[in-house]
Short mmCIF file of C-alpha atoms in Angstrom, two decimals:
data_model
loop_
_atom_site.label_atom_id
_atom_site.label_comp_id
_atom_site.label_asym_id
_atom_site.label_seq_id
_atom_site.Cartn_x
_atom_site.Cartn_y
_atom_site.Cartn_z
CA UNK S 1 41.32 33.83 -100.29
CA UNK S 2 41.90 36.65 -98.05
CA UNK S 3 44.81 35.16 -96.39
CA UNK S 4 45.67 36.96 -92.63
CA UNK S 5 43.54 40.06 -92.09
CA UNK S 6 44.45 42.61 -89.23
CA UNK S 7 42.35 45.55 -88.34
CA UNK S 8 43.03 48.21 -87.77
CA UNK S 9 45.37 49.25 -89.73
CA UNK S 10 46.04 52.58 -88.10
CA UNK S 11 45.21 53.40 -84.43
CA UNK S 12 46.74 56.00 -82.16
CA UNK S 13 46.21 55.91 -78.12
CA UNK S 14 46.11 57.72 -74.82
CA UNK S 15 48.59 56.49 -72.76
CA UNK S 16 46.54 54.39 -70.09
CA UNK S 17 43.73 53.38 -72.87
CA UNK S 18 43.07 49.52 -73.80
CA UNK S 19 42.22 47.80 -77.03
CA UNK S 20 42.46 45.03 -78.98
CA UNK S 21 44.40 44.27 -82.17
CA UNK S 22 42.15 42.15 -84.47
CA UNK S 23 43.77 39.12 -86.66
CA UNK S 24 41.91 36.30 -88.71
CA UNK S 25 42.89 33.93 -91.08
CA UNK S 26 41.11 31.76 -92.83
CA UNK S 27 43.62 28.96 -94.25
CA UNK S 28 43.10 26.81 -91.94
CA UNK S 29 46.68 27.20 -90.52
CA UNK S 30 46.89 25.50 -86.82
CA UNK S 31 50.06 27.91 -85.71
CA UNK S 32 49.63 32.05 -85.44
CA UNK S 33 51.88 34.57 -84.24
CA UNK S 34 51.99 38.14 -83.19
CA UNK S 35 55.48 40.28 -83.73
CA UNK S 36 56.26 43.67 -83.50
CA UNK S 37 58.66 45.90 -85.39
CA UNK S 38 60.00 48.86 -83.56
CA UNK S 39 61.62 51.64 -85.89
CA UNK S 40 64.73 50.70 -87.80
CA UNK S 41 64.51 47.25 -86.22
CA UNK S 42 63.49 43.76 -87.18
CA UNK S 43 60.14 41.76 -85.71
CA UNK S 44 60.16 40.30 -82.21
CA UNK S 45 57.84 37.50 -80.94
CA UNK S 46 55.15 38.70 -78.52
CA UNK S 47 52.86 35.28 -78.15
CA UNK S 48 52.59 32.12 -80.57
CA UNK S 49 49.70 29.33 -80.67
CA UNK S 50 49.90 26.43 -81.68
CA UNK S 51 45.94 25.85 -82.09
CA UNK S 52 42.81 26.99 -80.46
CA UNK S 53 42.67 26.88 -76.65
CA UNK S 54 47.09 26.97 -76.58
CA UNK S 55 48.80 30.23 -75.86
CA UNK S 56 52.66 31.03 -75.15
CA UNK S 57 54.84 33.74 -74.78
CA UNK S 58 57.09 34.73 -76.81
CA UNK S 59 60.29 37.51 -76.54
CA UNK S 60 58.30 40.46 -75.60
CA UNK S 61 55.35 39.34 -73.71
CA UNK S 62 55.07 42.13 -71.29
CA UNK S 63 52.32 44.35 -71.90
CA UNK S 64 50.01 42.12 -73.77
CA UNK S 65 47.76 39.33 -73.63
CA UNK S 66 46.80 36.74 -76.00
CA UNK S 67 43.79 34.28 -76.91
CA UNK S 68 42.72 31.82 -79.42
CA UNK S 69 39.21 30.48 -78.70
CA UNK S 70 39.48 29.51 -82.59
CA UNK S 71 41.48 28.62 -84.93
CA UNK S 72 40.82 31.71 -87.00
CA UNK S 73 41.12 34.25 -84.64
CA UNK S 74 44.27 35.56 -82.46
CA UNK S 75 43.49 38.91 -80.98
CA UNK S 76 46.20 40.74 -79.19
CA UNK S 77 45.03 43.10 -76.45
CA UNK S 78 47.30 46.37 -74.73
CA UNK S 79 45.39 46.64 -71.46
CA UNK S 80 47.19 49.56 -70.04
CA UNK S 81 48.75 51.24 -73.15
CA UNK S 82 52.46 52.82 -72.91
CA UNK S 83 54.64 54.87 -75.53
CA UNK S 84 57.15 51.76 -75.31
CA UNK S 85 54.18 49.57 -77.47
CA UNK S 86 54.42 52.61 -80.07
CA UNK S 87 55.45 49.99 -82.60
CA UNK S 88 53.87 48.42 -85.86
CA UNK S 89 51.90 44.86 -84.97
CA UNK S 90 52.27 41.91 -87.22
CA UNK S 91 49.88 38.88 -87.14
CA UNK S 92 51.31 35.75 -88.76
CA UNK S 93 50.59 32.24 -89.39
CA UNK S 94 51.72 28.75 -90.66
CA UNK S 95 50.51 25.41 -90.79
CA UNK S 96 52.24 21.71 -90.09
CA UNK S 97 52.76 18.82 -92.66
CA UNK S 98 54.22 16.25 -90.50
CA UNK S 99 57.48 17.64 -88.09
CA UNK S 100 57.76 20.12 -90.95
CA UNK S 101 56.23 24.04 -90.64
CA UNK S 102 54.48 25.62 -94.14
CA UNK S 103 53.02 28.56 -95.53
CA UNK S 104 54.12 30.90 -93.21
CA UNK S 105 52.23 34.35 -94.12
CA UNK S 106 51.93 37.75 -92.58
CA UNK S 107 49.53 40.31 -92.38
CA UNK S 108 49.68 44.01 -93.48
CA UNK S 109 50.71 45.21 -89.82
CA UNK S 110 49.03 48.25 -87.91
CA UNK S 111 50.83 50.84 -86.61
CA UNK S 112 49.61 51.88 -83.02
CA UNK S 113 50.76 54.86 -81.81
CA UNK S 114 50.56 55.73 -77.87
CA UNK S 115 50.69 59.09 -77.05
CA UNK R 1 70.16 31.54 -78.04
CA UNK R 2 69.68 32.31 -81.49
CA UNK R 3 70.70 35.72 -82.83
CA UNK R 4 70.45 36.61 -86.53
CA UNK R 5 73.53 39.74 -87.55
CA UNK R 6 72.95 41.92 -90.47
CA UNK R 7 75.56 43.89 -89.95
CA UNK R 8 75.23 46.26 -93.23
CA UNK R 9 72.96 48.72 -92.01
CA UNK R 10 72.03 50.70 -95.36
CA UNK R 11 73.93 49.89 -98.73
CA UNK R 12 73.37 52.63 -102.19
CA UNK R 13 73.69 51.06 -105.27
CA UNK R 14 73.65 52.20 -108.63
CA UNK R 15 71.41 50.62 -110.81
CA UNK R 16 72.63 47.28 -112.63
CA UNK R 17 74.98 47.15 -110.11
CA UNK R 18 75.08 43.39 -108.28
CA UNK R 19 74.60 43.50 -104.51
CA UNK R 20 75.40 41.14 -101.27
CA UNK R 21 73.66 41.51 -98.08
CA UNK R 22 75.29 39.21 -95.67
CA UNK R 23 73.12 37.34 -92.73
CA UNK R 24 75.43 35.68 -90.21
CA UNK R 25 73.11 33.87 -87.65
CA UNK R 26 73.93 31.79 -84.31
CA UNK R 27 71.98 28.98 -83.34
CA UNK R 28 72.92 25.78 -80.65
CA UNK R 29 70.45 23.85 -82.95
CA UNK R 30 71.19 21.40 -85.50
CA UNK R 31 68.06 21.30 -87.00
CA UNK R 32 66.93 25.18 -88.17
CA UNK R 33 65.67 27.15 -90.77
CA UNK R 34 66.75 30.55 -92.42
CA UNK R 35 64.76 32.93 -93.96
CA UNK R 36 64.72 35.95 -95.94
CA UNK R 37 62.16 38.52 -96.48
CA UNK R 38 61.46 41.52 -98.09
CA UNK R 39 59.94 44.86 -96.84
CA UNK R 40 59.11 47.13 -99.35
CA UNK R 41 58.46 51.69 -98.56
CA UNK R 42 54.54 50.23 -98.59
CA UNK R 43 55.66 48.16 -95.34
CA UNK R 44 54.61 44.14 -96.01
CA UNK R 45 56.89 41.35 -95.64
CA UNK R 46 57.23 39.85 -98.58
CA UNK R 47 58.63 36.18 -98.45
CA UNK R 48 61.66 35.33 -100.41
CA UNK R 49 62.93 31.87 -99.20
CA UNK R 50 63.19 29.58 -96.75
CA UNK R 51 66.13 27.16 -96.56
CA UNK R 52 66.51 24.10 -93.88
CA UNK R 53 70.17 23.81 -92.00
CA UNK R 54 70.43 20.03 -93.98
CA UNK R 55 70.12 21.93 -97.61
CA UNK R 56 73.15 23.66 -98.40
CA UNK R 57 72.84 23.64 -101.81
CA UNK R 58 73.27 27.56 -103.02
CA UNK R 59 69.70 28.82 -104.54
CA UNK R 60 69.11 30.85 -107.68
CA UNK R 61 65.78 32.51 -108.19
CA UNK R 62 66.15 35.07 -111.28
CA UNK R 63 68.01 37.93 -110.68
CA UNK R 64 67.80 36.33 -106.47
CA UNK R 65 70.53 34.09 -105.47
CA UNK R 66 71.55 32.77 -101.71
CA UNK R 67 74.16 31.34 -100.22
CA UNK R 68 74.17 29.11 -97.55
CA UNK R 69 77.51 28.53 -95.89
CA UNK R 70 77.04 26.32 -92.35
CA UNK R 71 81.11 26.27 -92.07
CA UNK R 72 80.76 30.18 -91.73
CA UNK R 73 76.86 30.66 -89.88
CA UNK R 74 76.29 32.60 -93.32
CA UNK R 75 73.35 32.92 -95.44
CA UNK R 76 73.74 35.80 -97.68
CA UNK R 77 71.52 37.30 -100.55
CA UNK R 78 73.08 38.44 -104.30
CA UNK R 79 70.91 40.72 -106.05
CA UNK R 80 72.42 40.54 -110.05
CA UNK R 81 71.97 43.75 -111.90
CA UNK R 82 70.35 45.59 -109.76
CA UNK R 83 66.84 47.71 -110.30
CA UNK R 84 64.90 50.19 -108.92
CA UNK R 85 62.29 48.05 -107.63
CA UNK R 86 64.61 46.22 -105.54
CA UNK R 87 64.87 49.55 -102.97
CA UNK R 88 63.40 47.94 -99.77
CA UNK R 89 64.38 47.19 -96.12
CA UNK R 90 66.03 43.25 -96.21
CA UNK R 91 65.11 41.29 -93.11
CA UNK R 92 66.95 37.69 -92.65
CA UNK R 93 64.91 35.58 -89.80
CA UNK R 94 66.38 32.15 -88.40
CA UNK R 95 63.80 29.26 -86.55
CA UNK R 96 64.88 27.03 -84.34
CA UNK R 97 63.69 23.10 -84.83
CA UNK R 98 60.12 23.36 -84.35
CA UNK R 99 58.49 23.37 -80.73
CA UNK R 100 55.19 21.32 -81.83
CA UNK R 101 55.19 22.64 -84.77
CA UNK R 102 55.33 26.36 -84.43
CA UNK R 103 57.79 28.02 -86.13
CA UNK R 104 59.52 31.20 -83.92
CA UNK R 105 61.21 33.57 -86.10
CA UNK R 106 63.93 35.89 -84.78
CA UNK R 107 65.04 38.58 -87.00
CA UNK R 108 67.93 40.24 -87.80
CA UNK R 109 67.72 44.51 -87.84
CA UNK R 110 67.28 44.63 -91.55
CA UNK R 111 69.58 46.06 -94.04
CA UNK R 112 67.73 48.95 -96.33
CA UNK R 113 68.60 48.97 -99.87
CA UNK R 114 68.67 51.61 -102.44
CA UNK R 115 68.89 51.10 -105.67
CA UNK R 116 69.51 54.93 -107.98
CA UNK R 117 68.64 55.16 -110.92
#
């Protein structure tokens, strides 16, 4: 049981350059999440779902865009890269039993660095 | 809005010492969570608990303890006798009731504990 898998782990990028930050789980969890840690600092909320097809924003959309065609997969993806998104990336996720929230788990992060 | 304060930016401890990092959090909720978690030099979050603002029953996990004081907005962590392994970054997170389901964390800054030998 793998749990939540992000790749990469490591990426650096020109400032203008795109990509996408990979995360799968495979728990079955309904809710995911996508935070980011800037140095010294705790995680912020970029975008949440609460199941495949339903996207929000969260503190710090700006920058990024979200999808969730399943209920594995949430990539996150920096169209126009900028040293601000130097940051490390954490994918998360949690499931629902009743009104109540379980199991929530996070990835091992990448760091992206935009030079 | 919510806002988590861990206002104890870096603490050094001898080992076997016993240790407090205080969480003070502000939410308009009455229904929320608090968390704790640990980040370790290798840079995971580990989980340590999760607590729900009707439980206020004070938690002991091993050398772990919390507690939860709603009079104050407090939820604060007691490491007992202190080791080595315990050196990490300490991150206390507070959820609002959940908005179908999902949980939103917000985080305080973290307070980074060493532990010398």
């Amino acid at each position: 049981n793998a749990g939540v898998t992000q790749t990469p782990k490591f990426r650096i990028l020109k400032i203008g350059q795109s990509m996408t930050l990979q995360c799968a789980q495979d728990m079955n969890h309904n809710y995911m999440y996508w935070y980011r840690q800037d140095p010294g600092m705790g995680l912020k909320l970029i975008y949440y779902s609460v199941g495949a097809g339903i996207t929000d924003k969260g503190e710090v959309p700006n920058g990024y865009n979200v999808s969730r065609s399943t209920t594995e997969d949430f990539p996150l993806r920096l169209e126009l890269a900028a040293p601000s998104q130097t940051s490390v990336y954490f994918c998360a996720s949690s499931y629902s039993a009743g009104r109540e929230s379980y199991g929530y788990t996070f990835g091992s992060g990448t760091r992206l660095t935009v030079v | 809005a919510q806002k988590v304060t861990q206002a104890q930016t870096e603490i050094s401890v001898v080992e076997k010492e016993d240790v407090t990092l205080d969480c003070v959090y502000e939410t308009r909720d009455t229904t929320y969570y608090l968390f704790w978690y640990k980040q370790p030099p290798s840079g995971e979050l580990v989980f340590l608990i999760r607590r729900n603002s009707f439980d206020e029953q004070n938690e002991i996990s091993g050398r772990y303890s919390w507690n939860f004081q709603k009079s104050t907005s407090s939820f604060n962590f007691t490491i007992t006798a202190s080791q080595v392994v315990d050196s990490a970054v300490y991150f206390c997170a507070l959820s609002e009731a959940e908005i179908q389901g999902a949980q939103k964390l917000v985080f305080g800054q973290g307070t980074r504990l060493t532990i010398n030998p």
